[in-house]
Amino acid sequence: MNDIFRPLLRRTVIVFFDDILVFSTSMDLHLDHLRQVFEILDAHQFHLKASKCSFGQTQVSYLGHIVANGVVSPDPIKIQAVLDWPTPKTVKGLRGFLGLSGFYRKFIKGYATLAEPLTALLKKDAFHWTASAQQAMDALKQSLATAPVLALPDFSLPFIVQTDASGHAMGAVLIQHDHPIAYFSKLFCPRLSRASTYIRELHAITSAVKRWRQYLLGHHFVIQTDHRSLKELLTQVIQTPEQQFYLSKLLGYHYTIEYKSGKSNIVADALSRSFENPEASLHVLSTPQFLLVDELKQEQLSDSAYLELKARIEASPGSHPDFSLVDGLILRCGKIWVSPLSRFKRVLLQEYHESPIGGHAGVIKTLKRLSANFFWSNMRKEVQNFINCCVVCQQTKYSTAKPSGLLQPLPIPSNVWEDISLDFVTGLPLSNGYTVMLVVVDRFSKAIHLGALPGNFTAYKVAELFVNLVLKHHGFPKSIVSDRDPIFISRFWSDLFKFSGTLL
């Protein structure tokens, strides 16, 4: 179904298996959109059952949610199923309850904290129903019964992300016009539970931004936190690998960080702390300047490749299903498209590789970070070329060659001229047309033979000189030690001693 509706997908149609939702801003547009949907279904010989269809509705139940007038709420039928859920007797029954209630976790503040006593029972041999487990189950049911109505996102308005972290969990809420759009909470693993407050708060920010990436990428948004030391997040000196790890996850986003005290940051702070409802106060402590997106938009206004692609997308959206126009940017599969003529390619490469946050990472890590938010043709090749030309990387990179093996001593010879070694002495002054000397040394007696060669000698000339110089007087040796000169590893030289039984 996704394939046949691809030209209309996420523009006027949403498809989930055989559930088709057609949405419009006016009745006239809705009739036109319905006509397009019916034509596509008819062309592919699909049939609709009239008893399962609804048309011209201002409120609709879709995938367990009620959507109406720009807001979304849980389906009361599904909520009633959660409220009627019996006390679990087995781990399987508990998983079923958590699965159904977890489907609506975005409606519940601090879901992870409320469900913590229940999720602890899922561990091996840990299922034992207690009063605290029953209390947690009742709290979840009560939270679902009174779940708030969430607003649908409006991409013409800025988003606000409020985050907070306690000693064992984190919570966040996505807000527009003081109305929540989604809640998010998660328990910390044992390692993060032991981490510093700074790291836990930073983890909460990056997790929330990653969770709502589809809303935030390409738009300016505000991050509100109750941790004062994060007020200079982008201007702090990167001192630890953990800072570099978390800050790299925020590359490519256009955001402002504001300090909001825990008492006024009620929604996120409710994850792990009791609170009152004092009069809220907001204090702006820092506004990191991330002007890249604005500068990119300005540059693209005169970029021929951008203008040409934009015109094609506007003229025929169905022919470019992977592309969309959002706030003056072209997105390809949710990633910001960068023109092949743009100077920002080099700026992005420097930011993701040479900056303190980039940390001069390798090709794979740099490419992974960059491709998470941006796209342009031949990105991998350009990243490789950029890193290959990075002076710092070339000066400090470690050797990737395998370590050399241990040196092995040569066996001690037992007779003269049975084990020999030979090499060339080159670059000698010209004498009777010769500039090279062949040196043959008996490893037992240390006696030598010297033979002259021209500068352009061949394997055949060396073999001829070796026969006249050594073989005539001492016969074939048992072994010959030499370096890997092209003469000694040539096929002629190797065959000569192979047939004579000499180990070369």
Short mmCIF file of C-alpha atoms in Angstrom, two decimals:
data_model
loop_
_atom_site.label_atom_id
_atom_site.label_comp_id
_atom_site.label_asym_id
_atom_site.label_seq_id
_atom_site.Cartn_x
_atom_site.Cartn_y
_atom_site.Cartn_z
CA MET A 1 0.00 0.00 0.00
CA ASN A 2 2.86 2.36 0.70
CA ASP A 3 4.16 1.86 -2.84
CA ILE A 4 0.91 2.63 -4.65
CA PHE A 5 0.19 5.71 -2.48
CA ARG A 6 3.78 6.98 -2.50
CA PRO A 7 2.96 10.19 -4.48
CA LEU A 8 0.39 11.16 -1.79
CA LEU A 9 2.05 9.60 1.24
CA ARG A 10 2.35 11.91 4.25
CA ARG A 11 1.00 14.78 2.12
CA THR A 12 -2.68 13.91 2.13
CA VAL A 13 -2.63 10.17 2.93
CA ILE A 14 -1.35 8.04 5.82
CA VAL A 15 -1.31 4.26 5.39
CA PHE A 16 -0.84 1.53 7.98
CA PHE A 17 -1.27 -1.89 6.35
CA ASP A 18 -4.91 -1.74 5.10
CA ASP A 19 -5.93 1.35 7.16
CA ILE A 20 -6.03 4.43 4.92
CA LEU A 21 -6.42 7.91 6.42
CA VAL A 22 -7.09 10.84 4.04
CA PHE A 23 -6.73 14.30 5.59
CA SER A 24 -7.32 17.79 4.15
CA THR A 25 -7.61 21.40 5.27
CA SER A 26 -10.97 22.03 3.57
CA MET A 27 -13.93 20.08 2.21
CA ASP A 28 -13.17 21.00 -1.42
CA LEU A 29 -9.61 19.75 -1.10
CA HIS A 30 -10.87 16.66 0.73
CA LEU A 31 -13.15 15.72 -2.18
CA ASP A 32 -10.25 16.12 -4.61
CA HIS A 33 -7.97 14.02 -2.41
CA LEU A 34 -10.62 11.30 -2.12
CA ARG A 35 -10.96 11.23 -5.89
CA GLN A 36 -7.20 10.68 -6.25
CA VAL A 37 -7.27 7.87 -3.67
CA PHE A 38 -10.20 6.13 -5.40
CA GLU A 39 -8.46 6.37 -8.77
CA ILE A 40 -5.31 4.77 -7.36
CA LEU A 41 -7.29 1.96 -5.69
CA ASP A 42 -9.24 1.34 -8.87
CA ALA A 43 -6.09 1.25 -10.99
CA HIS A 44 -4.63 -1.46 -8.74
CA GLN A 45 -7.95 -3.35 -8.43
CA PHE A 46 -8.43 -2.82 -4.69
CA HIS A 47 -11.96 -2.81 -3.23
CA LEU A 48 -13.31 -1.02 -0.15
CA LYS A 49 -15.98 -2.33 2.23
CA ALA A 50 -18.53 0.43 2.72
CA SER A 51 -19.37 -0.61 6.28
CA LYS A 52 -15.78 -0.01 7.32
CA CYS A 53 -15.44 3.42 5.68
CA SER A 54 -16.17 6.89 7.04
CA PHE A 55 -16.16 10.07 4.96
CA GLY A 56 -16.14 13.79 5.75
CA GLN A 57 -15.38 13.28 9.44
CA THR A 58 -14.04 16.00 11.74
CA GLN A 59 -13.11 13.37 14.34
CA VAL A 60 -11.68 9.95 13.58
CA SER A 61 -10.41 6.93 15.52
CA TYR A 62 -7.13 5.78 14.00
CA LEU A 63 -4.60 3.27 15.35
CA GLY A 64 -5.84 3.53 18.92
CA HIS A 65 -6.05 7.33 18.96
CA ILE A 66 -8.81 9.90 18.58
CA VAL A 67 -7.77 12.75 16.26
CA ALA A 68 -9.95 15.87 16.16
CA ASN A 69 -9.53 19.65 15.82
CA GLY A 70 -5.74 19.59 15.91
CA VAL A 71 -5.44 17.44 19.05
CA VAL A 72 -4.93 13.75 19.70
CA SER A 73 -6.07 11.63 22.66
CA PRO A 74 -6.13 7.94 23.56
CA ASP A 75 -9.02 5.81 22.29
CA PRO A 76 -11.43 5.38 25.26
CA ILE A 77 -12.11 1.77 24.23
CA LYS A 78 -8.41 0.91 24.52
CA ILE A 79 -8.08 2.80 27.79
CA GLN A 80 -11.01 0.84 29.19
CA ALA A 81 -9.23 -2.37 28.25
CA VAL A 82 -6.24 -1.25 30.33
CA LEU A 83 -8.46 -0.27 33.27
CA ASP A 84 -10.20 -3.68 33.18
CA TRP A 85 -6.91 -5.61 33.04
CA PRO A 86 -6.83 -8.18 35.88
CA THR A 87 -3.95 -8.54 38.31
CA PRO A 88 -1.21 -10.47 36.45
CA LYS A 89 -0.45 -13.97 37.70
CA THR A 90 2.50 -14.65 35.41
CA VAL A 91 5.29 -12.76 33.68
CA LYS A 92 3.44 -13.19 30.37
CA GLY A 93 0.38 -11.43 31.77
CA LEU A 94 2.52 -8.61 33.14
CA ARG A 95 4.20 -8.15 29.74
CA GLY A 96 0.78 -7.88 28.14
CA PHE A 97 -0.29 -5.12 30.53
CA LEU A 98 2.97 -3.18 30.11
CA GLY A 99 2.77 -3.55 26.33
CA LEU A 100 -0.77 -2.15 26.13
CA SER A 101 -0.16 0.65 28.64
CA GLY A 102 3.24 1.45 27.11
CA PHE A 103 1.57 2.11 23.76
CA TYR A 104 0.16 5.29 25.35
CA ARG A 105 3.29 6.26 27.29
CA LYS A 106 3.64 9.52 25.38
CA PHE A 107 0.45 10.68 27.14
CA ILE A 108 1.78 9.95 30.66
CA LYS A 109 4.25 12.10 32.56
CA GLY A 110 7.01 9.97 34.07
CA TYR A 111 5.76 6.67 32.67
CA ALA A 112 9.14 4.98 33.23
CA THR A 113 9.16 5.90 36.93
CA LEU A 114 5.57 4.79 37.47
CA ALA A 115 6.21 1.45 35.76
CA GLU A 116 9.60 0.82 37.40
CA PRO A 117 8.28 -1.58 40.11
CA LEU A 118 6.55 -3.59 37.37
CA THR A 119 9.46 -3.71 34.92
CA ALA A 120 11.69 -4.94 37.76
CA LEU A 121 9.46 -8.05 37.97
CA LEU A 122 10.36 -8.97 34.38
CA LYS A 123 13.87 -9.97 35.38
CA LYS A 124 14.74 -13.64 35.62
CA ASP A 125 13.18 -15.35 38.67
CA ALA A 126 12.03 -11.94 40.02
CA PHE A 127 8.25 -12.21 39.54
CA HIS A 128 6.60 -11.90 42.93
CA TRP A 129 3.49 -9.75 43.14
CA THR A 130 3.69 -7.36 46.06
CA ALA A 131 1.78 -4.40 47.43
CA SER A 132 4.18 -1.97 45.72
CA ALA A 133 3.58 -3.71 42.38
CA GLN A 134 -0.20 -3.45 42.82
CA GLN A 135 0.18 0.21 43.77
CA ALA A 136 2.27 0.86 40.63
CA MET A 137 -0.34 -0.89 38.46
CA ASP A 138 -3.15 1.17 39.98
CA ALA A 139 -1.11 4.38 39.47
CA LEU A 140 -0.62 3.55 35.78
CA LYS A 141 -4.33 2.87 35.33
CA GLN A 142 -5.20 6.14 37.04
CA SER A 143 -2.71 8.06 34.86
CA LEU A 144 -4.21 6.57 31.70
CA ALA A 145 -7.74 7.31 32.88
CA THR A 146 -6.81 10.98 33.28
CA ALA A 147 -4.37 11.19 30.35
CA PRO A 148 -4.18 14.71 28.89
CA VAL A 149 -5.10 15.62 25.35
CA LEU A 150 -1.98 16.22 23.24
CA ALA A 151 -1.68 18.83 20.51
CA LEU A 152 -0.67 18.04 16.96
CA PRO A 153 2.62 19.71 15.91
CA ASP A 154 2.58 23.00 14.00
CA PHE A 155 5.86 23.30 12.07
CA SER A 156 5.43 27.05 11.59
CA LEU A 157 5.96 27.52 15.36
CA PRO A 158 9.09 26.85 17.44
CA PHE A 159 9.28 23.73 19.59
CA ILE A 160 10.29 23.67 23.26
CA VAL A 161 12.00 20.60 24.74
CA GLN A 162 11.97 20.45 28.55
CA THR A 163 14.23 17.82 30.14
CA ASP A 164 15.14 16.66 33.61
CA ALA A 165 17.15 13.78 35.09
CA SER A 166 17.02 12.25 38.54
CA GLY A 167 19.28 9.61 40.05
CA HIS A 168 17.57 6.72 38.29
CA ALA A 169 15.50 8.06 35.36
CA MET A 170 15.03 10.92 32.90
CA GLY A 171 11.95 12.69 31.59
CA ALA A 172 11.19 15.12 28.79
CA VAL A 173 8.21 16.86 27.22
CA LEU A 174 7.79 18.44 23.77
CA ILE A 175 5.73 21.64 23.96
CA GLN A 176 4.22 24.25 21.65
CA HIS A 177 2.22 27.23 22.96
CA ASP A 178 2.32 25.78 26.50
CA HIS A 179 0.51 22.67 25.27
CA PRO A 180 2.25 19.27 25.37
CA ILE A 181 2.76 17.38 22.12
CA ALA A 182 4.44 14.26 23.57
CA TYR A 183 6.00 12.97 26.78
CA PHE A 184 9.11 10.80 27.02
CA SER A 185 10.70 9.06 30.00
CA LYS A 186 13.29 6.32 30.41
CA LEU A 187 15.06 4.54 33.25
CA PHE A 188 18.83 4.83 33.47
CA CYS A 189 21.08 1.80 33.20
CA PRO A 190 23.34 1.08 36.23
CA ARG A 191 26.29 2.87 34.60
CA LEU A 192 24.33 6.08 34.02
CA SER A 193 22.80 5.86 37.50
CA ARG A 194 26.34 6.11 38.89
CA ALA A 195 27.36 8.91 36.50
CA SER A 196 27.62 12.56 37.49
CA THR A 197 24.60 14.85 37.44
CA TYR A 198 26.10 16.72 34.48
CA ILE A 199 26.32 13.55 32.37
CA ARG A 200 22.80 12.42 33.32
CA GLU A 201 21.33 15.81 32.39
CA LEU A 202 23.31 15.84 29.13
CA HIS A 203 22.11 12.30 28.36
CA ALA A 204 18.52 13.43 28.96
CA ILE A 205 18.92 16.27 26.43
CA THR A 206 20.48 14.14 23.70
CA SER A 207 17.96 11.30 24.22
CA ALA A 208 15.00 13.69 23.94
CA VAL A 209 16.40 15.37 20.82
CA LYS A 210 17.00 11.97 19.22
CA ARG A 211 13.49 10.82 20.18
CA TRP A 212 11.85 13.82 18.47
CA ARG A 213 14.36 14.21 15.65
CA GLN A 214 11.59 14.21 13.00
CA TYR A 215 10.11 17.34 14.61
CA LEU A 216 13.32 19.22 15.43
CA LEU A 217 15.72 18.71 12.50
CA GLY A 218 15.78 21.74 10.24
CA HIS A 219 13.86 23.93 12.73
CA HIS A 220 14.99 26.20 15.53
CA PHE A 221 13.94 24.89 18.94
CA VAL A 222 14.52 25.72 22.61
CA ILE A 223 15.97 23.30 25.17
CA GLN A 224 15.00 24.06 28.77
CA THR A 225 17.00 22.36 31.55
CA ASP A 226 17.28 22.85 35.29
CA HIS A 227 21.06 22.19 35.35
CA ARG A 228 23.03 25.45 35.53
CA SER A 229 26.35 24.05 34.27
CA LEU A 230 24.74 23.30 30.88
CA LYS A 231 24.13 26.99 30.23
CA GLU A 232 27.38 27.25 28.21
CA LEU A 233 27.04 23.86 26.53
CA LEU A 234 28.51 24.83 23.16
CA THR A 235 31.20 27.14 24.53
CA GLN A 236 32.64 24.81 27.16
CA VAL A 237 36.10 23.31 26.70
CA ILE A 238 35.77 19.65 25.75
CA GLN A 239 37.72 17.86 28.47
CA THR A 240 36.36 14.31 28.59
CA PRO A 241 35.43 11.65 26.02
CA GLU A 242 31.89 11.61 27.46
CA GLN A 243 31.41 15.30 26.62
CA GLN A 244 32.61 14.69 23.08
CA PHE A 245 30.32 11.66 22.76
CA TYR A 246 27.16 13.50 23.79
CA LEU A 247 27.87 16.84 22.08
CA SER A 248 28.48 15.09 18.76
CA LYS A 249 24.85 13.91 18.88
CA LEU A 250 23.64 17.53 18.76
CA LEU A 251 25.61 18.46 15.63
CA GLY A 252 23.36 19.68 12.83
CA TYR A 253 20.57 20.96 15.08
CA HIS A 254 19.65 24.66 15.47
CA TYR A 255 18.77 25.23 19.10
CA THR A 256 18.96 27.60 22.06
CA ILE A 257 19.55 26.46 25.64
CA GLU A 258 17.65 28.13 28.47
CA TYR A 259 17.90 27.56 32.20
CA LYS A 260 14.65 26.81 33.96
CA SER A 261 14.67 25.98 37.65
CA GLY A 262 13.34 22.63 38.80
CA LYS A 263 10.37 24.20 40.55
CA SER A 264 9.23 25.98 37.41
CA ASN A 265 10.18 23.08 35.11
CA ILE A 266 7.18 21.17 36.47
CA VAL A 267 6.47 18.73 33.68
CA ALA A 268 9.95 17.28 33.27
CA ASP A 269 10.79 17.57 36.95
CA ALA A 270 7.72 15.50 37.87
CA LEU A 271 9.56 12.41 36.66
CA SER A 272 11.28 11.86 39.98
CA ARG A 273 10.37 14.66 42.38
CA SER A 274 7.31 15.93 44.17
CA PHE A 275 6.44 19.51 43.37
CA GLU A 276 4.16 22.39 44.07
CA ASN A 277 2.73 24.78 41.53
CA PRO A 278 4.55 28.08 42.13
CA GLU A 279 4.41 30.94 39.71
CA ALA A 280 6.78 30.04 36.88
CA SER A 281 9.88 32.09 36.20
CA LEU A 282 12.09 31.79 33.15
CA HIS A 283 15.72 32.93 33.04
CA VAL A 284 17.67 32.93 29.79
CA LEU A 285 21.31 32.17 30.52
CA SER A 286 22.77 31.35 27.13
CA THR A 287 21.94 31.32 23.43
CA PRO A 288 24.53 29.27 21.48
CA GLN A 289 24.85 30.68 17.97
CA PHE A 290 24.28 27.98 15.33
CA LEU A 291 23.89 30.01 12.13
CA LEU A 292 24.80 27.25 9.69
CA VAL A 293 21.22 26.42 8.69
CA ASP A 294 20.33 30.08 8.14
CA GLU A 295 23.50 30.65 6.09
CA LEU A 296 22.79 27.50 4.09
CA LYS A 297 19.29 28.75 3.27
CA GLN A 298 20.71 32.11 2.18
CA GLU A 299 23.32 30.50 -0.06
CA GLN A 300 20.81 28.20 -1.74
CA LEU A 301 18.76 31.13 -2.99
CA SER A 302 21.44 31.65 -5.68
CA ASP A 303 22.44 27.99 -6.14
CA SER A 304 21.44 26.71 -9.58
CA ALA A 305 21.39 23.03 -8.56
CA TYR A 306 19.12 23.79 -5.57
CA LEU A 307 16.74 25.97 -7.61
CA GLU A 308 16.51 23.36 -10.37
CA LEU A 309 15.76 20.49 -7.96
CA LYS A 310 13.28 22.61 -6.00
CA ALA A 311 11.41 23.46 -9.21
CA ARG A 312 11.21 19.78 -10.19
CA ILE A 313 9.89 18.80 -6.74
CA GLU A 314 7.24 21.54 -6.77
CA ALA A 315 6.21 20.68 -10.32
CA SER A 316 6.01 16.90 -9.79
CA PRO A 317 6.12 15.76 -6.15
CA GLY A 318 5.18 12.21 -7.12
CA SER A 319 8.33 11.85 -9.23
CA HIS A 320 10.49 12.66 -6.21
CA PRO A 321 9.00 10.61 -3.35
CA ASP A 322 12.16 10.78 -1.23
CA PHE A 323 12.34 14.58 -1.33
CA SER A 324 10.30 17.21 0.51
CA LEU A 325 10.45 20.99 1.00
CA VAL A 326 10.51 22.14 4.63
CA ASP A 327 11.12 25.73 5.73
CA GLY A 328 13.27 26.62 2.71
CA LEU A 329 15.32 23.40 2.86
CA ILE A 330 15.20 20.28 0.69
CA LEU A 331 15.04 17.13 2.79
CA ARG A 332 15.92 13.75 1.34
CA CYS A 333 14.60 10.92 3.50
CA GLY A 334 14.47 13.35 6.44
CA LYS A 335 18.06 14.59 5.95
CA ILE A 336 19.07 18.08 4.82
CA TRP A 337 20.10 17.98 1.15
CA VAL A 338 23.27 19.94 0.33
CA SER A 339 23.99 21.08 -3.21
CA PRO A 340 27.10 19.62 -4.91
CA LEU A 341 28.15 23.23 -5.60
CA SER A 342 27.78 24.37 -1.99
CA ARG A 343 30.76 25.67 -0.02
CA PHE A 344 29.08 24.33 3.13
CA LYS A 345 30.24 20.83 2.33
CA ARG A 346 33.75 21.77 3.43
CA VAL A 347 32.38 23.70 6.43
CA LEU A 348 30.43 20.62 7.53
CA LEU A 349 33.44 18.35 7.02
CA GLN A 350 35.57 20.65 9.19
CA GLU A 351 32.85 20.84 11.86
CA TYR A 352 32.29 17.07 12.03
CA HIS A 353 35.99 16.12 11.82
CA GLU A 354 38.38 18.90 12.87
CA SER A 355 36.40 20.61 15.63
CA PRO A 356 36.87 19.63 19.30
CA ILE A 357 33.51 17.85 19.11
CA GLY A 358 34.54 16.00 15.93
CA GLY A 359 37.79 14.92 17.54
CA HIS A 360 39.52 13.91 14.26
CA ALA A 361 37.51 10.68 14.14
CA GLY A 362 38.03 8.14 11.36
CA VAL A 363 36.15 7.85 8.08
CA ILE A 364 33.39 5.56 9.33
CA LYS A 365 32.57 7.55 12.49
CA THR A 366 32.76 10.93 10.73
CA LEU A 367 30.56 9.67 7.89
CA LYS A 368 28.02 8.20 10.33
CA ARG A 369 27.71 11.49 12.25
CA LEU A 370 27.50 13.59 9.09
CA SER A 371 25.04 11.36 7.22
CA ALA A 372 22.68 11.30 10.22
CA ASN A 373 21.53 14.85 9.39
CA PHE A 374 22.88 15.76 5.94
CA PHE A 375 23.03 14.27 2.46
CA TRP A 376 24.92 15.02 -0.75
CA SER A 377 26.21 12.90 -3.61
CA ASN A 378 29.54 11.06 -3.19
CA MET A 379 29.60 11.92 0.54
CA ARG A 380 31.70 8.85 1.46
CA LYS A 381 34.36 9.64 -1.16
CA GLU A 382 34.60 13.30 -0.10
CA VAL A 383 34.90 12.33 3.58
CA GLN A 384 37.71 9.90 2.72
CA ASN A 385 39.55 12.50 0.64
CA PHE A 386 39.14 15.16 3.36
CA ILE A 387 40.50 12.89 6.11
CA ASN A 388 43.35 11.68 3.86
CA CYS A 389 44.39 15.33 3.46
CA CYS A 390 44.04 16.16 7.17
CA VAL A 391 47.53 17.13 8.37
CA VAL A 392 46.79 16.34 12.04
CA CYS A 393 45.54 12.85 11.19
CA GLN A 394 48.53 12.12 8.96
CA GLN A 395 50.99 13.24 11.64
CA THR A 396 49.43 11.42 14.58
CA LYS A 397 47.64 8.41 13.12
CA TYR A 398 48.81 4.99 14.29
CA SER A 399 50.21 2.33 11.98
CA THR A 400 47.62 -0.15 10.70
CA ALA A 401 50.27 -2.64 9.49
CA LYS A 402 50.57 -5.93 11.30
CA PRO A 403 53.48 -6.08 13.78
CA SER A 404 56.68 -7.57 12.42
CA GLY A 405 57.59 -11.09 13.46
CA LEU A 406 60.57 -11.97 15.63
CA LEU A 407 63.95 -12.17 13.92
CA GLN A 408 65.18 -15.72 13.44
CA PRO A 409 68.96 -16.48 13.57
CA LEU A 410 70.48 -18.20 10.55
CA PRO A 411 71.84 -21.71 11.09
CA ILE A 412 75.62 -21.89 11.50
CA PRO A 413 77.31 -23.35 8.36
CA SER A 414 79.43 -26.53 8.65
CA ASN A 415 81.59 -26.32 5.46
CA VAL A 416 83.06 -23.63 3.21
CA TRP A 417 81.07 -22.32 0.27
CA GLU A 418 77.96 -24.36 1.07
CA ASP A 419 76.03 -21.42 2.56
CA ILE A 420 76.60 -18.03 1.00
CA SER A 421 75.09 -14.53 1.00
CA LEU A 422 75.12 -11.98 -1.81
CA ASP A 423 74.10 -8.38 -2.49
CA PHE A 424 74.91 -5.43 -4.76
CA VAL A 425 76.99 -2.32 -4.13
CA THR A 426 75.60 0.40 -6.41
CA GLY A 427 76.45 4.04 -7.20
CA LEU A 428 80.21 3.41 -7.66
CA PRO A 429 82.34 5.66 -9.89
CA LEU A 430 82.33 4.60 -13.54
CA SER A 431 85.21 2.23 -14.39
CA ASN A 432 85.43 0.55 -17.80
CA GLY A 433 81.64 0.87 -18.16
CA TYR A 434 80.88 -0.68 -14.74
CA THR A 435 79.21 1.06 -11.76
CA VAL A 436 77.83 -1.91 -9.76
CA MET A 437 79.63 -4.59 -7.74
CA LEU A 438 78.19 -8.05 -6.99
CA VAL A 439 79.44 -9.19 -3.57
CA VAL A 440 79.33 -12.91 -2.68
CA VAL A 441 80.34 -13.89 0.89
CA ASP A 442 80.94 -17.39 2.25
CA ARG A 443 79.15 -17.45 5.59
CA PHE A 444 81.52 -20.07 7.06
CA SER A 445 84.96 -18.65 6.17
CA LYS A 446 83.90 -15.04 5.42
CA ALA A 447 85.78 -15.26 2.11
CA ILE A 448 84.37 -13.08 -0.69
CA HIS A 449 84.16 -12.89 -4.46
CA LEU A 450 83.61 -9.56 -6.22
CA GLY A 451 82.27 -9.12 -9.75
CA ALA A 452 81.66 -5.95 -11.78
CA LEU A 453 78.36 -5.21 -13.53
CA PRO A 454 77.02 -2.36 -15.70
CA GLY A 455 74.32 -0.08 -14.28
CA ASN A 456 71.56 -1.59 -16.42
CA PHE A 457 72.25 -5.25 -15.57
CA THR A 458 69.64 -8.00 -15.97
CA ALA A 459 68.87 -11.24 -14.15
CA TYR A 460 70.56 -13.17 -16.96
CA LYS A 461 73.81 -11.11 -16.68
CA VAL A 462 73.86 -11.59 -12.88
CA ALA A 463 73.34 -15.35 -13.26
CA GLU A 464 76.11 -15.53 -15.85
CA LEU A 465 78.51 -13.62 -13.58
CA PHE A 466 77.56 -15.82 -10.60
CA VAL A 467 78.36 -18.99 -12.58
CA ASN A 468 81.77 -17.67 -13.66
CA LEU A 469 82.54 -16.17 -10.26
CA VAL A 470 81.37 -18.88 -7.85
CA LEU A 471 80.04 -22.05 -9.45
CA LYS A 472 83.17 -22.74 -11.53
CA HIS A 473 85.27 -22.77 -8.39
CA HIS A 474 82.96 -24.08 -5.62
CA GLY A 475 79.93 -25.71 -7.25
CA PHE A 476 76.29 -25.05 -6.30
CA PRO A 477 75.78 -23.96 -2.67
CA LYS A 478 73.16 -25.47 -0.36
CA SER A 479 71.62 -22.11 0.51
CA ILE A 480 71.79 -18.47 -0.57
CA VAL A 481 70.78 -15.52 1.64
CA SER A 482 69.81 -12.24 -0.10
CA ASP A 483 67.37 -9.35 0.18
CA ARG A 484 64.21 -9.07 -1.92
CA ASP A 485 65.87 -7.31 -4.83
CA PRO A 486 63.82 -7.69 -8.05
CA ILE A 487 66.74 -9.62 -9.56
CA PHE A 488 66.70 -12.26 -6.82
CA ILE A 489 62.93 -12.77 -6.89
CA SER A 490 62.72 -12.86 -10.70
CA ARG A 491 61.45 -16.03 -12.33
CA PHE A 492 64.75 -16.70 -14.20
CA TRP A 493 66.85 -16.44 -11.05
CA SER A 494 64.43 -18.58 -9.01
CA ASP A 495 64.21 -21.31 -11.68
CA LEU A 496 67.99 -21.42 -12.00
CA PHE A 497 68.49 -22.47 -8.38
CA LYS A 498 65.28 -24.49 -8.18
CA PHE A 499 66.59 -26.90 -10.81
CA SER A 500 70.00 -27.05 -9.11
CA GLY A 501 68.50 -27.93 -5.70
CA THR A 502 69.72 -24.73 -3.98
CA LEU A 503 67.52 -23.14 -1.30
CA LEU A 504 67.13 -19.47 -2.18
#
